[in-house]
Every structure is written in C-alpha cells, then in structure tokens.
C-alpha positions as CSV (number, residue, x, y, z in Angstrom):
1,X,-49.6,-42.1,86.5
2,X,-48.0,-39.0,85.7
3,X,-46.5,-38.3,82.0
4,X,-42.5,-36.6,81.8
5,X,-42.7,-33.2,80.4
6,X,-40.8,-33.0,77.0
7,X,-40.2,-29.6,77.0
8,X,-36.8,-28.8,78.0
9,X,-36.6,-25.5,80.8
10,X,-36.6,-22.5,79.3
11,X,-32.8,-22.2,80.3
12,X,-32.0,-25.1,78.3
13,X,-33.4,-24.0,75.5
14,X,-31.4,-20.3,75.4
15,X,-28.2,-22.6,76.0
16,X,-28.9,-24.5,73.0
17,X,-30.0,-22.1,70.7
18,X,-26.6,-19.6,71.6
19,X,-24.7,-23.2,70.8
20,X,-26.5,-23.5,67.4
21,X,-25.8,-20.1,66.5
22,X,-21.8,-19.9,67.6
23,X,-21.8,-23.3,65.4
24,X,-23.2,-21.3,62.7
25,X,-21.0,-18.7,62.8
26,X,-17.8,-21.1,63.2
27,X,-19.0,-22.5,59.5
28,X,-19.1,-19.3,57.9
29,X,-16.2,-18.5,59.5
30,X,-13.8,-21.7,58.3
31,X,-15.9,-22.0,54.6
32,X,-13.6,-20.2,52.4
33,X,-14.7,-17.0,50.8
34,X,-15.0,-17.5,46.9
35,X,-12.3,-16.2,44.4
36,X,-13.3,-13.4,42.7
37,X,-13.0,-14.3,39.1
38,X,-10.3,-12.4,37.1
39,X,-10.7,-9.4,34.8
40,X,-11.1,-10.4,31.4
41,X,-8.1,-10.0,29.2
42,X,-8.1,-6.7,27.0
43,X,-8.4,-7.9,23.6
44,X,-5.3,-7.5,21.4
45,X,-5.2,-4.9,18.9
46,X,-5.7,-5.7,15.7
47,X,-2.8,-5.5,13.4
48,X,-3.9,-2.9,10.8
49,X,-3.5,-3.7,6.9
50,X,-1.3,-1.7,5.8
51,X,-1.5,-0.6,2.1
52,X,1.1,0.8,-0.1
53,X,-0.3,3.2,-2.8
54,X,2.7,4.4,-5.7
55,X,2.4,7.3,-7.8
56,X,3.0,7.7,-11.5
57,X,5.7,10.1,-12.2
58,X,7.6,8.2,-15.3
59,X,11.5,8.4,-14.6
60,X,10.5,10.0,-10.9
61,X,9.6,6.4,-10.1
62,X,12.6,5.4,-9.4
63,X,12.3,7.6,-6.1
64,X,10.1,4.1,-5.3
65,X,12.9,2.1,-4.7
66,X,14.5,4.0,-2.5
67,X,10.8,4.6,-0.1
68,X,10.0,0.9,0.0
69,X,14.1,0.5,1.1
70,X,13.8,2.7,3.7
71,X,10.6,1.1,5.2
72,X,11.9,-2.6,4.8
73,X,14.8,-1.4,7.1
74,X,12.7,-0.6,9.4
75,X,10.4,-4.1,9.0
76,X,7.3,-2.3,7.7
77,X,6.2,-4.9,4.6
78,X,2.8,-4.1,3.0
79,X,0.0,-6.1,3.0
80,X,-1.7,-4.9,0.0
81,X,0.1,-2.7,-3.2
82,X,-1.4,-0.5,-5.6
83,X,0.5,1.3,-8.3
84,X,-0.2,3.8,-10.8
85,X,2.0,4.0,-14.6
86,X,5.6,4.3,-13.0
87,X,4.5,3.0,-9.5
88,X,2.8,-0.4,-11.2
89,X,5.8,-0.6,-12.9
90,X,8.1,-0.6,-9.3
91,X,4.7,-2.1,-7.8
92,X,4.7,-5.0,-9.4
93,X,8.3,-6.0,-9.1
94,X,8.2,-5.5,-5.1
95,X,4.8,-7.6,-4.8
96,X,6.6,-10.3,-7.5
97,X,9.8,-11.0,-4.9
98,X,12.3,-8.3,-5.8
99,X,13.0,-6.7,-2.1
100,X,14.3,-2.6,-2.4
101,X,18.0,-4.1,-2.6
102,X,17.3,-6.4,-5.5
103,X,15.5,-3.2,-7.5
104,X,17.9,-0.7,-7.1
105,X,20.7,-3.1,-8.7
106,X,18.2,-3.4,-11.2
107,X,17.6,0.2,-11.8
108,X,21.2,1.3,-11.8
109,X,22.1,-1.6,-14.5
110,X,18.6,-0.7,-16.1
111,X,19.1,0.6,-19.9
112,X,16.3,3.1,-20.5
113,X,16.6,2.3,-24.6
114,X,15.7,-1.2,-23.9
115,X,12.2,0.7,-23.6
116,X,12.5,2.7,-27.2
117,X,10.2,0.5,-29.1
118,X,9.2,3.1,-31.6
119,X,5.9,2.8,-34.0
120,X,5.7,3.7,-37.0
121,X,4.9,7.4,-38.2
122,X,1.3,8.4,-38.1
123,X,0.8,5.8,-35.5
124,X,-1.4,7.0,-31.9
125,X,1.2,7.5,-29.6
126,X,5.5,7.8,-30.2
127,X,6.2,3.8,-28.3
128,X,4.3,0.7,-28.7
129,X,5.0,-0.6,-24.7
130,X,5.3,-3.7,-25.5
131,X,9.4,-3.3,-24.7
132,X,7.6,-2.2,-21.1
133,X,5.1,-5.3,-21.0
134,X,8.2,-8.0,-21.7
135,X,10.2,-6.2,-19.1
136,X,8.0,-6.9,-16.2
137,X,6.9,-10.4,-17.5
138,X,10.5,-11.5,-18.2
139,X,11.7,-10.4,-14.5
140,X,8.7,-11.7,-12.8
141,X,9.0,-15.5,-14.7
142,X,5.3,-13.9,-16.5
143,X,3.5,-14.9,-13.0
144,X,-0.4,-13.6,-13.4
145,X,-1.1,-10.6,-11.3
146,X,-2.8,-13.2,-8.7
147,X,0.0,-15.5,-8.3
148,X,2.2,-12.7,-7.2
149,X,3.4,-13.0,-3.6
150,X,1.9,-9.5,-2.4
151,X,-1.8,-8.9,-3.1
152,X,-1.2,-6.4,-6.5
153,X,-2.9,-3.9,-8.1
154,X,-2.4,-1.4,-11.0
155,X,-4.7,1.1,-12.0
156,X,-5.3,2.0,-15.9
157,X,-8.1,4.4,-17.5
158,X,-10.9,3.2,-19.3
159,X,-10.2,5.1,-23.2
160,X,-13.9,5.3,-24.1
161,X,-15.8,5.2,-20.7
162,X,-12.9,7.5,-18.8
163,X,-13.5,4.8,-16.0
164,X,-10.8,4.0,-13.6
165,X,-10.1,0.2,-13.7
166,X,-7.8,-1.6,-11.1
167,X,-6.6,-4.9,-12.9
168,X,-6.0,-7.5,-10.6
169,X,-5.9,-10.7,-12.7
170,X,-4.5,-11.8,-15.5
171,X,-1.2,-10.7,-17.5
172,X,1.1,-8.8,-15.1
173,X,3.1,-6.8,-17.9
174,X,0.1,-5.7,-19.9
175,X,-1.5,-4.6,-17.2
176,X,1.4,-2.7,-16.2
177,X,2.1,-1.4,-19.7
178,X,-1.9,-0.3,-19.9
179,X,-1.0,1.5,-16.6
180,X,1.8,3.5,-18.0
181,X,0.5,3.9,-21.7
182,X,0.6,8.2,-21.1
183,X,-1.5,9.1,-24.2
184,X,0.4,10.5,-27.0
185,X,3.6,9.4,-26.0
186,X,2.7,5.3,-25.7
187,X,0.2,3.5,-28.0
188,X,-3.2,2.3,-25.8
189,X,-3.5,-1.1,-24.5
190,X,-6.1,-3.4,-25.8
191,X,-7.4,-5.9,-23.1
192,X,-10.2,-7.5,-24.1
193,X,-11.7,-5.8,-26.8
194,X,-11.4,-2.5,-24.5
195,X,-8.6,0.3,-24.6
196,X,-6.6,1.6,-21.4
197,X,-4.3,4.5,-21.0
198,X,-2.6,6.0,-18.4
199,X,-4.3,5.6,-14.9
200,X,-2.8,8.8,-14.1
201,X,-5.7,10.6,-15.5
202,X,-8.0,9.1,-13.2
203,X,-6.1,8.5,-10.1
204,X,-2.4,9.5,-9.6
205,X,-1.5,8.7,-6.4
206,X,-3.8,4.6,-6.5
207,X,-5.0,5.2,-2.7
208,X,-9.0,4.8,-3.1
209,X,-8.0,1.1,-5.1
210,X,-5.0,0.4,-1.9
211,X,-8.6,1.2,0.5
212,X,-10.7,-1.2,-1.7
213,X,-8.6,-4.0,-1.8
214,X,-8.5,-4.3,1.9
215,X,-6.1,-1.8,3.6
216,X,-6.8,-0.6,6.7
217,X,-3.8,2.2,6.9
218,X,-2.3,3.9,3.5
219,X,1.3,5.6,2.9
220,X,1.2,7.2,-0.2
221,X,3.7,8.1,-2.3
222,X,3.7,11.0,-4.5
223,X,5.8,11.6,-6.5
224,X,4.4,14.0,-9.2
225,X,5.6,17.0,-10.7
226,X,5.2,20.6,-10.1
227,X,3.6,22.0,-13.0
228,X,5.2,25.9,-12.6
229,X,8.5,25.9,-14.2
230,X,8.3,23.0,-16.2
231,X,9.6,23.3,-20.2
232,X,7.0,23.3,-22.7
233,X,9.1,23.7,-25.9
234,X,8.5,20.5,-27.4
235,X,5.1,18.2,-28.2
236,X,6.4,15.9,-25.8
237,X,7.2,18.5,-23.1
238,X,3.7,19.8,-23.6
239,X,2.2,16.2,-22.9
240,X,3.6,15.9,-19.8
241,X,3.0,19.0,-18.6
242,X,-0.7,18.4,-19.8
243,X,-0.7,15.3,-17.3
244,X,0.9,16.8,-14.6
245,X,-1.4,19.5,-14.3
246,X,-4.8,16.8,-14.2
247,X,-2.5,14.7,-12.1
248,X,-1.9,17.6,-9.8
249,X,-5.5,18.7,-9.4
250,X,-7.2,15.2,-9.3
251,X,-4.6,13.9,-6.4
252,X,-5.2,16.4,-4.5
253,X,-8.5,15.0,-3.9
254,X,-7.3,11.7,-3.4
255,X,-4.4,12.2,-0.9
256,X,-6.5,14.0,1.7
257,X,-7.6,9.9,2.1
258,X,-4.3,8.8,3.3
259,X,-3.1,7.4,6.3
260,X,0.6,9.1,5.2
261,X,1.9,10.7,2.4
262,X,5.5,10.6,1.5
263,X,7.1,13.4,-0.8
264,X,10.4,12.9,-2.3
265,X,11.7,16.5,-3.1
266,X,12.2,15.5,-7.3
267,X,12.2,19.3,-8.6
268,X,15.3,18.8,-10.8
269,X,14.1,15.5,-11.9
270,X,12.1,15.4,-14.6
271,X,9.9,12.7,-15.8
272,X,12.0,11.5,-18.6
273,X,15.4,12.3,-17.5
274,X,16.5,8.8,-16.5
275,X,19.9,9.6,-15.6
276,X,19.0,11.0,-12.4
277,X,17.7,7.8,-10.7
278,X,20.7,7.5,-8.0
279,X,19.3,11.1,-7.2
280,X,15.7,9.9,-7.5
281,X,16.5,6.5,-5.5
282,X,18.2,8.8,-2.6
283,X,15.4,11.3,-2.2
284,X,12.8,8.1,-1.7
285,X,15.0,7.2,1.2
286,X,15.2,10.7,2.8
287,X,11.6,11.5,2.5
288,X,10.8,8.0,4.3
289,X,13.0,8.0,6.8
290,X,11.5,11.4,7.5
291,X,8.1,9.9,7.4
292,X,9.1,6.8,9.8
293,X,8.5,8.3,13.3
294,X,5.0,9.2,12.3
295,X,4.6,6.0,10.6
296,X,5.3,4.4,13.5
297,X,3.0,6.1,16.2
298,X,0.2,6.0,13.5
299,X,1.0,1.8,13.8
300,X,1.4,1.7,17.2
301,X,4.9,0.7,17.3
C-alpha cells in the first residue's frame, strides 16, 4: 500500500509563501505608525528677586519717594528692601505699607523740627534720634522689622568693631535711628549693650545686604553728594563733608555690584536743606523714569 506524499509541489509552496508575505506587508501597512512624543515644554523663566537697595544722603532722601513712585507706576514692586541712614528711614515706611503716593503727602506735610531733639551741651553728638525712632514706630503702628509687609533691612555700623550690621529683627525705629545716627551730629544707638552709628561709613548705597537677603537683580539708588564744592564753614558742614567723601569712595566699590543704579541729579540739594524735597521728590522720578527702559529689558519685560 502506498503512503500520500505530504509535501506540497514545489509550486505550492512559492504560492504560499508570496501569500504569507503580501499578508505581512498588508499588516505593517494598516498598523498605525506610533506618535512621536511631543517636545518637552521650555521651562518658564524664573521670575528674578528683585531687590531695592536706598542710599543715605540725609534730606537727599526724599529723592526716594519720588524713584519708588516712578517704578510702582510702572508695576515693578520689590521683593526684598535694604536701606542705609535716610534710605532706612524711606525704606522702612515703603516695606511697612505706605505706597510712593502715601509718602510723598507725608513728606510735603512733614515738619523737619519735629526731628530737633537736641542733647544737652557736652553731650556725643548735637540730636538724641529718638524724635527719628518715634517717627517711624508711630507711622508704622511700632510693627518689628519682621512683621513688616516687605522683607526689610537697614544697615548700621558697628562703633567699636567698625562692622557693618544689617538689623533685620526687632524694633523698627531704633534700628532705623542707629542707621541714621551720622556721628557728631546724632548721639549713637545702644542695642544691646553694643553702639551703632551711621551705616553710611560702611556701606552707602546697602547693595551687598539687598544680595544677602535674597535678591537676585538690584536697582540702587544713590543719592550721595559730590564732595567738590561743598561748604565747609561750619563744624557741621565739615561733618558732612567728612561723610561724603568715605561715602563717595567706599560706594564706589559697592555699586559696580548692581543690577542698576539710579542717580537723581541733587547738586543744589544739600543734605540738610529740607526745603527742597518737592525738588528732591521730582528728580527721583526723572532719574527712574530714565532708568525704566533698561530696567525693563534687564527683567525681561
């Protein structure tokens, strides 16, 4: 008995393999193709810090009010403030709630003898400060530096060590006051068992302590005095002076660690001549708005 062969003819087999691979290729053909996944997103910039760093410059501060006006006009709000003797003074009002609107009617109703605490003869320094230090605690309801609504700080100078110190605790209006305490002219401040003067000595223009709390981009403000040409016919003409040539020398060094500086052009204002503060005010604003456009590339904006 013969057996059937199982092998299919040659023939046969070609017809099915050419089947097998058109099937094949059909599949490939209807399976649809994979998406390509997306790009990733570019990651969103991150919004710098920005850090506002006030110079000391006595009745020149007022030039302040009329900077931070100009920048709140065009929405540019600090994140962190720093300010040295006049600008801790203007400093610590802005970071306590007053807006530039709300300081200037305060500056133009401000009497400057409200100030004239004077100490007795033979005393270290002409004004005790504590006129200054109720000032600023009675306008900001005597909220601690760390309850203020902007992150504050004012620098003062360490008497004995020569140490700049950034107070950013405790009593707003003696830390203010210790800021502003020019020596000769105001008596020294004693915070705990330790004596601060002026922290224009150390650091005019407050940008290193703006950079240490947290800022990530600075505007400056200076708004220091010239030293040529200034009077020196008086002991308290001769202080100044004295301070605005360290100040001078020492910010120079300081500045160059800006993101911006902003100069108001003050050269007929002198430190003590509080009468001019309309002038002062209206110079802040010009010199910011001058500022503004590179403000606002340097932001991105």
């Amino acid at each position: 008995m013969s057996h059937a062969k199982n092998h299919l003819p040659a023939s046969s087999r070609r017809a099915l393999l050419a089947a097998a691979a058109l099937l094949l290729a059909g599949c490939s053909v209807l399976q649809p193709a994979r998406p390509e996944p997306p790009p990733p997103l570019p990651l969103a910039a991150k919004k710098p810090k920005i850090g506002l760093a006030l110079g000391g410059g006595a009745a020149r501060g007022f030039a302040h009010i009329g900077v931070i006006k100009m920048l709140e006009s065009q929405g540019i709000v600090p994140d962190y403030i720093v300010g040295t003797s006049a600008g801790a003074v203007v400093g610590s009002l802005y970071a306590g709630g007053f807006d530039a609107f709300a300081m200037q009617k305060l500056a133009i109703q401000l009497d400057e003898t409200l100030f004239a605490d004077w100490t007795l003869r033979g005393s270290p320094g002409l004004l005790k400060g504590e006129a200054l230090q109720s000032f600023v605690n009675q306008h900001l309801k005597r909220l601690p530096l760390e309850k203020l609504r902007i992150p504050f700080g004012t620098v003062a100078t360490d008497l004995n060590s020569g140490e700049r110190v950034v107070f950013r605790s405790g009593d707003t209006g003696m830390a203010v006051r210790a800021s502003a305490a020019v020596p000769g002219v105001f008596q020294s401040v004693q915070i705990n068992g330790k004596s601060y003067v002026d922290g224009g000595l150390v650091s005019p223009v407050p940008v290193v302590a703006a950079r240490e709390m947290g800022a990530d981009f600075i505007i400056a403000v200076d708004i220091s005095a010239i030293a040529e040409g200034q009077p020196v016919d008086s002991l308290s003409a001769i202080l100044w002076q004295t301070t605005t040539i360290m100040g001078s020398v020492i910010g120079k060094h300081e500045l160059a660690s800006a993101d911006i500086v902003i100069r108001p052009r003050l050269p007929y204002v002198k430190s003590w001549d509080f009468t001019a503060r309309h002038d002062a005010m209206l110079e802040g604003e010009r010199a910011a708005l001058a500022a503004l456009p590179a403000i606002k590339q340097k932001l991105g904006r």
